[in-house]
Short mmCIF file of C-alpha atoms in Angstrom, two decimals:
data_model
loop_
_atom_site.label_atom_id
_atom_site.label_comp_id
_atom_site.label_asym_id
_atom_site.label_seq_id
_atom_site.Cartn_x
_atom_site.Cartn_y
_atom_site.Cartn_z
CA UNK A 764 43.36 -25.50 -4.18
CA UNK A 765 40.40 -24.44 -6.46
CA UNK A 766 39.74 -21.08 -7.36
CA UNK A 767 36.54 -21.00 -5.47
CA UNK A 768 38.25 -21.95 -2.37
CA UNK A 769 40.68 -18.85 -2.59
CA UNK A 770 40.36 -15.67 -0.85
CA UNK A 771 41.44 -12.11 -1.40
CA UNK A 772 41.46 -9.31 0.81
CA UNK A 773 41.35 -5.97 -0.90
CA UNK A 774 42.51 -2.82 0.77
CA UNK A 775 40.65 0.20 -0.51
CA UNK A 776 37.51 0.57 -2.16
CA UNK A 777 37.99 3.08 -4.87
CA UNK A 778 38.55 2.41 -8.60
CA UNK A 779 41.61 0.31 -8.28
CA UNK A 780 39.98 -1.66 -5.75
CA UNK A 781 36.95 -2.38 -7.43
CA UNK A 782 38.64 -3.05 -10.47
CA UNK A 783 40.76 -5.76 -8.79
CA UNK A 784 37.65 -7.00 -6.73
CA UNK A 785 35.57 -7.48 -9.84
CA UNK A 786 38.33 -9.17 -11.84
CA UNK A 787 39.10 -11.54 -8.87
CA UNK A 788 35.45 -12.64 -8.64
CA UNK A 789 35.14 -13.01 -12.66
CA UNK A 790 37.95 -15.98 -12.05
CA UNK A 791 36.48 -17.50 -9.34
CA UNK A 792 37.73 -15.84 -6.31
CA UNK A 793 36.08 -14.88 -2.97
CA UNK A 794 36.77 -11.36 -2.56
CA UNK A 795 36.16 -8.66 0.45
CA UNK A 796 37.02 -5.12 -0.15
CA UNK A 797 37.91 -3.01 3.16
CA UNK A 798 37.51 0.92 2.70
CA UNK A 799 38.72 3.36 5.31
CA UNK A 800 36.01 5.88 4.87
CA UNK A 801 32.83 5.42 6.55
CA UNK A 802 30.97 7.39 3.79
CA UNK A 803 30.11 6.65 0.29
CA UNK A 804 33.01 7.76 -1.93
CA UNK A 805 31.87 10.34 -4.64
CA UNK A 806 33.08 12.86 -7.14
CA UNK A 807 36.70 11.94 -7.02
CA UNK A 808 38.46 13.25 -9.75
CA UNK A 809 35.72 14.42 -12.21
CA UNK A 810 36.36 13.31 -15.52
CA UNK A 811 38.36 10.24 -16.81
CA UNK A 812 39.44 9.43 -20.51
CA UNK A 813 38.35 5.85 -21.12
CA UNK A 814 41.34 3.45 -21.80
CA UNK A 815 41.12 0.00 -23.28
CA UNK A 816 42.10 -1.23 -19.65
CA UNK A 817 38.92 -0.33 -18.32
CA UNK A 818 37.08 -1.65 -21.34
CA UNK A 819 38.76 -4.93 -20.58
CA UNK A 820 38.40 -5.07 -16.78
CA UNK A 821 34.29 -4.41 -17.39
CA UNK A 822 34.31 -7.16 -19.96
CA UNK A 823 36.08 -9.59 -18.02
CA UNK A 824 33.70 -8.94 -14.93
CA UNK A 825 30.50 -9.25 -16.82
CA UNK A 826 29.65 -5.49 -16.46
CA UNK A 827 26.97 -4.69 -18.99
CA UNK A 828 26.87 -0.99 -19.97
CA UNK A 829 25.31 0.41 -22.84
CA UNK A 830 27.35 3.63 -23.00
CA UNK A 831 30.39 4.14 -20.92
CA UNK A 832 30.91 8.03 -21.74
CA UNK A 833 30.69 10.55 -23.86
CA UNK A 834 32.16 10.34 -27.43
CA UNK A 835 34.67 13.04 -28.42
CA UNK A 836 34.73 13.22 -32.50
CA UNK A 837 38.18 15.66 -32.62
CA UNK A 838 40.49 18.00 -30.49
CA UNK A 839 40.54 21.72 -30.41
CA UNK A 840 43.56 23.80 -29.82
CA UNK A 841 42.62 27.24 -29.06
CA UNK A 842 44.93 30.02 -29.87
CA UNK A 843 45.64 33.34 -28.32
CA UNK A 844 44.38 35.15 -31.50
CA UNK A 845 41.08 33.38 -31.48
CA UNK A 846 41.85 30.69 -34.19
CA UNK A 847 41.38 27.27 -33.52
CA UNK A 848 43.61 24.32 -34.61
CA UNK A 849 41.56 21.43 -35.37
CA UNK A 850 42.77 17.47 -35.08
CA UNK A 851 40.22 14.49 -35.78
CA UNK A 852 40.50 12.18 -32.77
CA UNK A 853 37.84 9.81 -31.28
CA UNK A 854 37.72 9.23 -27.84
CA UNK A 855 34.96 8.10 -25.28
CA UNK A 856 35.35 10.65 -22.27
CA UNK A 857 33.61 9.21 -19.07
CA UNK A 858 33.66 10.18 -15.43
CA UNK A 859 35.16 8.65 -11.88
CA UNK A 860 31.58 8.16 -10.68
CA UNK A 861 30.02 6.43 -13.42
CA UNK A 862 32.98 3.99 -13.49
CA UNK A 863 32.83 3.67 -9.48
CA UNK A 864 28.88 3.29 -9.59
CA UNK A 865 28.77 0.59 -12.37
CA UNK A 866 31.13 -1.88 -10.47
CA UNK A 867 29.89 -1.09 -7.37
CA UNK A 868 26.65 -2.21 -8.21
CA UNK A 869 28.25 -5.48 -9.38
CA UNK A 870 30.18 -6.20 -6.40
CA UNK A 871 27.88 -7.70 -3.56
CA UNK A 872 27.40 -5.33 -0.58
CA UNK A 873 27.99 -7.95 1.86
CA UNK A 874 31.62 -8.41 0.81
CA UNK A 875 32.43 -4.45 0.70
CA UNK A 876 33.17 -3.14 4.15
CA UNK A 877 33.19 0.61 4.98
CA UNK A 878 34.90 2.10 8.16
CA UNK A 879 37.86 -0.26 7.99
CA UNK A 880 41.38 1.09 8.76
CA UNK A 881 44.22 -1.16 8.31
CA UNK A 882 46.79 -1.30 10.97
CA UNK A 883 48.93 -4.05 10.71
CA UNK A 884 49.49 -7.09 8.21
CA UNK A 885 51.14 -10.75 8.93
CA UNK A 886 52.33 -13.27 6.46
CA UNK A 887 52.55 -16.92 7.52
CA UNK A 888 53.09 -19.44 4.75
CA UNK A 889 50.51 -19.54 2.39
CA UNK A 890 48.14 -17.14 4.17
CA UNK A 891 48.18 -13.44 4.54
CA UNK A 892 46.29 -11.60 7.36
CA UNK A 893 45.07 -7.79 7.32
CA UNK A 894 44.93 -6.45 11.32
CA UNK A 895 42.42 -3.42 11.41
CA UNK A 896 42.06 -0.41 13.93
CA UNK A 897 39.14 -1.80 15.44
CA UNK A 898 41.08 -5.03 16.37
CA UNK A 899 39.37 -7.38 13.71
CA UNK A 900 41.52 -9.53 12.08
CA UNK A 901 40.69 -11.10 8.18
CA UNK A 902 43.15 -13.83 6.76
CA UNK A 903 43.03 -14.90 3.22
CA UNK A 904 45.57 -16.00 0.40
CA UNK A 905 46.15 -13.16 -1.40
CA UNK A 906 46.35 -9.39 -0.13
CA UNK A 907 46.03 -6.10 -2.45
CA UNK A 908 47.00 -3.13 -1.37
CA UNK A 909 44.81 -0.56 -3.31
CA UNK A 910 44.70 1.96 -1.10
CA UNK A 911 45.69 4.94 -2.95
CA UNK A 912 48.66 7.60 -2.57
CA UNK A 913 48.82 7.48 1.19
CA UNK A 914 48.89 3.67 1.17
CA UNK A 915 49.18 1.99 4.54
CA UNK A 916 50.10 -1.43 2.98
CA UNK A 917 53.09 0.40 0.85
CA UNK A 918 54.29 2.14 4.15
CA UNK A 919 54.49 -0.87 5.89
CA UNK A 920 56.69 -2.84 3.01
CA UNK A 921 58.35 -0.04 1.42
CA UNK A 922 58.59 2.74 4.07
CA UNK A 923 61.25 4.83 2.28
CA UNK A 924 58.67 5.34 -0.89
CA UNK A 925 56.33 8.29 -0.87
CA UNK A 926 54.84 10.49 -3.46
CA UNK A 927 56.90 13.39 -4.39
CA UNK A 928 55.70 16.65 -5.59
CA UNK A 929 55.97 17.10 -9.00
CA UNK A 930 56.47 20.96 -8.97
CA UNK A 931 52.72 21.82 -9.77
CA UNK A 932 49.16 21.19 -9.03
CA UNK A 933 46.04 20.73 -11.08
CA UNK A 934 43.13 23.07 -10.39
CA UNK A 935 39.87 21.27 -11.62
CA UNK A 936 36.09 21.94 -11.99
CA UNK A 937 32.78 20.83 -13.18
CA UNK A 938 29.91 22.57 -14.94
CA UNK A 939 26.61 21.71 -15.95
CA UNK A 940 25.89 22.07 -19.42
CA UNK A 941 22.92 24.13 -19.35
CA UNK A 942 25.08 26.76 -16.87
CA UNK A 943 27.39 27.87 -19.90
CA UNK A 944 26.39 30.49 -22.63
CA UNK A 945 25.63 28.61 -25.65
CA UNK A 946 28.54 30.17 -27.82
CA UNK A 947 30.94 28.87 -25.32
CA UNK A 948 29.21 25.60 -24.92
CA UNK A 949 29.07 24.94 -28.91
CA UNK A 950 33.20 24.91 -28.77
CA UNK A 951 33.40 22.62 -25.95
CA UNK A 952 30.68 20.25 -26.31
CA UNK A 953 31.60 16.40 -27.81
CA UNK A 954 35.16 17.74 -28.51
CA UNK A 955 38.55 17.55 -25.94
CA UNK A 956 39.54 21.28 -26.19
CA UNK A 957 42.88 22.53 -25.13
CA UNK A 958 44.77 25.92 -24.58
CA UNK A 959 48.55 25.88 -24.17
CA UNK A 960 50.80 28.58 -23.27
CA UNK A 961 54.36 28.89 -21.43
CA UNK A 962 54.69 26.50 -18.61
CA UNK A 963 51.07 25.54 -18.37
CA UNK A 964 48.02 24.33 -19.97
CA UNK A 965 44.38 23.89 -19.60
CA UNK A 966 42.17 21.19 -21.00
CA UNK A 967 38.32 20.36 -21.43
CA UNK A 968 36.09 17.72 -22.21
CA UNK A 969 32.49 16.52 -21.49
CA UNK A 970 31.41 13.90 -18.91
CA UNK A 971 28.48 12.38 -17.67
CA UNK A 972 26.29 14.28 -15.74
CA UNK A 973 24.43 13.67 -12.05
CA UNK A 974 23.21 10.28 -11.73
CA UNK A 975 25.72 8.96 -14.65
CA UNK A 976 23.42 11.11 -17.47
CA UNK A 977 24.58 11.13 -20.69
CA UNK A 978 21.56 13.06 -21.95
CA UNK A 979 22.57 16.23 -24.00
CA UNK A 980 21.87 19.02 -21.83
CA UNK A 981 22.47 17.18 -18.48
CA UNK A 982 25.97 16.40 -18.93
CA UNK A 983 29.28 18.33 -17.46
CA UNK A 984 31.88 20.31 -18.66
CA UNK A 985 35.06 18.73 -17.10
CA UNK A 986 38.46 21.01 -16.71
CA UNK A 987 42.17 20.57 -15.43
CA UNK A 988 44.27 23.48 -15.25
CA UNK A 989 48.00 22.93 -14.78
CA UNK A 990 49.94 25.94 -12.57
CA UNK A 991 53.54 25.51 -11.02
CA UNK A 992 53.99 26.52 -7.33
CA UNK A 993 57.10 26.00 -5.29
CA UNK A 994 57.02 23.40 -2.84
CA UNK A 995 58.32 25.18 -0.24
CA UNK A 996 57.24 28.63 -0.25
CA UNK A 997 53.80 28.51 -2.34
CA UNK A 998 52.35 24.86 -1.94
CA UNK A 999 51.33 25.20 1.68
CA UNK A 1000 49.01 27.83 1.09
CA UNK A 1001 47.45 26.34 -1.66
CA UNK A 1002 46.64 22.89 0.22
CA UNK A 1003 45.48 24.78 3.21
CA UNK A 1004 41.61 24.69 3.11
CA UNK A 1005 38.91 27.01 3.95
CA UNK A 1006 39.44 25.81 7.52
CA UNK A 1007 42.90 26.45 8.27
CA UNK A 1008 43.58 22.53 7.88
CA UNK A 1009 46.62 21.69 6.01
CA UNK A 1010 46.09 18.85 3.37
CA UNK A 1011 48.54 16.30 2.10
CA UNK A 1012 47.50 15.99 -1.68
CA UNK A 1013 44.13 17.81 -2.21
CA UNK A 1014 41.50 19.84 -1.41
CA UNK A 1015 37.86 18.42 -2.39
CA UNK A 1016 34.87 20.68 -3.75
CA UNK A 1017 33.70 23.54 -1.62
CA UNK A 1018 37.13 23.68 0.79
CA UNK A 1019 39.30 25.83 -1.13
CA UNK A 1020 40.03 28.61 0.85
CA UNK A 1021 38.78 31.61 -0.40
CA UNK A 1022 41.58 33.83 -0.81
CA UNK A 1023 43.35 30.89 -3.03
CA UNK A 1024 40.07 30.61 -5.14
CA UNK A 1025 39.86 34.45 -5.60
CA UNK A 1026 43.69 34.49 -6.74
CA UNK A 1027 43.01 31.51 -8.84
CA UNK A 1028 40.21 33.21 -10.80
CA UNK A 1029 42.01 36.41 -11.30
CA UNK A 1030 44.64 34.64 -12.63
CA UNK A 1031 42.55 32.80 -15.11
CA UNK A 1032 41.17 36.27 -16.20
CA UNK A 1033 44.59 37.45 -16.94
CA UNK A 1034 46.30 34.52 -18.85
CA UNK A 1035 43.34 32.23 -20.20
CA UNK A 1036 41.45 32.66 -23.44
CA UNK A 1037 38.04 33.79 -23.53
CA UNK A 1038 36.13 30.50 -23.81
CA UNK A 1039 38.28 28.99 -20.97
CA UNK A 1040 37.81 32.10 -18.89
CA UNK A 1041 33.79 31.91 -19.14
CA UNK A 1042 34.35 28.05 -17.93
CA UNK A 1043 36.47 29.00 -15.00
CA UNK A 1044 34.32 31.71 -13.80
CA UNK A 1045 31.21 29.41 -14.22
CA UNK A 1046 32.40 26.88 -12.09
CA UNK A 1047 30.90 26.88 -8.42
CA UNK A 1048 33.31 25.04 -6.64
CA UNK A 1049 36.86 24.41 -7.96
CA UNK A 1050 39.20 21.76 -6.65
CA UNK A 1051 42.75 21.21 -6.38
CA UNK A 1052 45.28 18.48 -6.45
CA UNK A 1053 49.12 18.29 -6.21
CA UNK A 1054 50.62 16.56 -9.08
CA UNK A 1055 52.90 13.50 -7.63
CA UNK A 1056 55.35 11.29 -8.60
CA UNK A 1057 55.56 7.61 -7.26
CA UNK A 1058 57.29 4.55 -8.31
CA UNK A 1059 57.96 1.57 -6.42
CA UNK A 1060 60.84 -1.14 -6.97
CA UNK A 1061 58.41 -4.13 -6.64
CA UNK A 1062 54.67 -4.63 -6.74
CA UNK A 1063 54.35 -8.11 -5.08
CA UNK A 1064 55.74 -9.47 -1.52
CA UNK A 1065 54.90 -13.12 -1.23
CA UNK A 1066 50.75 -12.98 -0.79
CA UNK A 1067 50.46 -9.01 -1.05
CA UNK A 1068 50.33 -6.79 -4.21
CA UNK A 1069 50.36 -3.27 -4.54
CA UNK A 1070 48.30 -1.79 -7.01
CA UNK A 1071 47.12 1.59 -8.27
CA UNK A 1072 48.46 4.73 -7.10
CA UNK A 1073 49.66 2.69 -3.99
CA UNK A 1074 52.49 1.47 -6.56
CA UNK A 1075 52.61 3.97 -9.20
CA UNK A 1076 51.53 7.66 -9.71
CA UNK A 1077 51.76 8.74 -13.21
CA UNK A 1078 51.30 12.47 -14.03
CA UNK A 1079 47.85 12.85 -15.60
CA UNK A 1080 48.66 15.11 -18.73
CA UNK A 1081 45.91 15.44 -21.15
CA UNK A 1082 44.26 12.73 -19.36
CA UNK A 1083 46.15 9.76 -20.69
CA UNK A 1084 47.89 8.50 -17.86
CA UNK A 1085 46.33 5.06 -17.57
CA UNK A 1086 47.67 4.37 -20.89
CA UNK A 1087 51.33 5.48 -20.27
CA UNK A 1088 54.25 2.92 -19.77
CA UNK A 1089 55.45 3.09 -16.50
CA UNK A 1090 58.59 1.22 -15.26
CA UNK A 1091 60.26 -0.57 -12.96
CA UNK A 1092 63.40 0.42 -11.48
CA UNK A 1093 64.90 -2.51 -13.62
CA UNK A 1094 63.41 -1.09 -16.79
CA UNK A 1095 60.79 -3.84 -17.00
CA UNK A 1096 57.33 -2.58 -18.15
CA UNK A 1097 54.78 -2.58 -15.13
CA UNK A 1098 52.35 -5.27 -15.44
CA UNK A 1099 48.74 -4.69 -15.96
CA UNK A 1100 46.30 -5.63 -13.37
CA UNK A 1101 44.98 -8.28 -15.64
CA UNK A 1102 48.49 -9.64 -15.71
CA UNK A 1103 49.01 -9.86 -12.13
CA UNK A 1104 46.10 -11.52 -11.41
CA UNK A 1105 46.48 -14.20 -14.04
CA UNK A 1106 49.94 -14.81 -12.51
CA UNK A 1107 48.87 -15.16 -9.03
CA UNK A 1108 49.88 -18.13 -6.93
CA UNK A 1109 48.10 -21.23 -7.09
CA UNK A 1110 47.54 -22.32 -3.81
#
């Protein structure tokens, strides 16, 4: 079978699904992506530190982009006494929106399907079929589960493996450059900045702004603050949104309950150093996500593969999660998406 005769069905249209789809298309596969949300995806997670795997995927897919983010020249570690520890380090800081939009423009609209919720999967010899809630069926040579922490495919294949709360959450926020006073902005701009204290730390870096802008003054300060909460007595309160709905893992911008937001802001004023206090105060719509752990014993099941958060959820400390090594239960290194695709069945 020629590569152009092979068809892949990708479940999940976020970053993992788009990376997989663009890589498969780059080696000749026919690919259709099916995303459960009927709406445009936007602003999921805010900032991302660019890793070599992302650059490799873009290069393989032929995605041309002059700049993929903001270049940080050094790291700052802020101290309680007002002093700063400096560390030279060059890193490219980008955003979920820039990566998603760049790949989404590359992927053909007619092969990206929204509002498609998977219900069942069937395998028959060299083919695999996805069955959707609306009754439609799609058959191909490969099915990729890139449908996130709540992966339907993982639940069907490995029902005993679910994300586990790690004991703390990440409060997050985005602030337009022009909304922060000059003195504070001067500390945060073109730097990866941290403040560490017992059982917690907060970090910040500049990312592309609205419409993927990299123009100074039009970018955004992105921050993440890790705070411990008990899973039984505190987490349900934190993850109940302003409408009283209990969320599984996160609450998006604009939906945090007012009491939770006020308590977070008051806590920030008590424990953070002044620059980070000002950054949190300038944030109009903070959001929060529970930090999770997940690892599956296998990623391939004949013609089905699990990728991204559907398979593994590494903790995102210092925004370095995608560069960490994850291990299978037998201590073998987790393969990259590129390695999995290279090792696909040949017809």
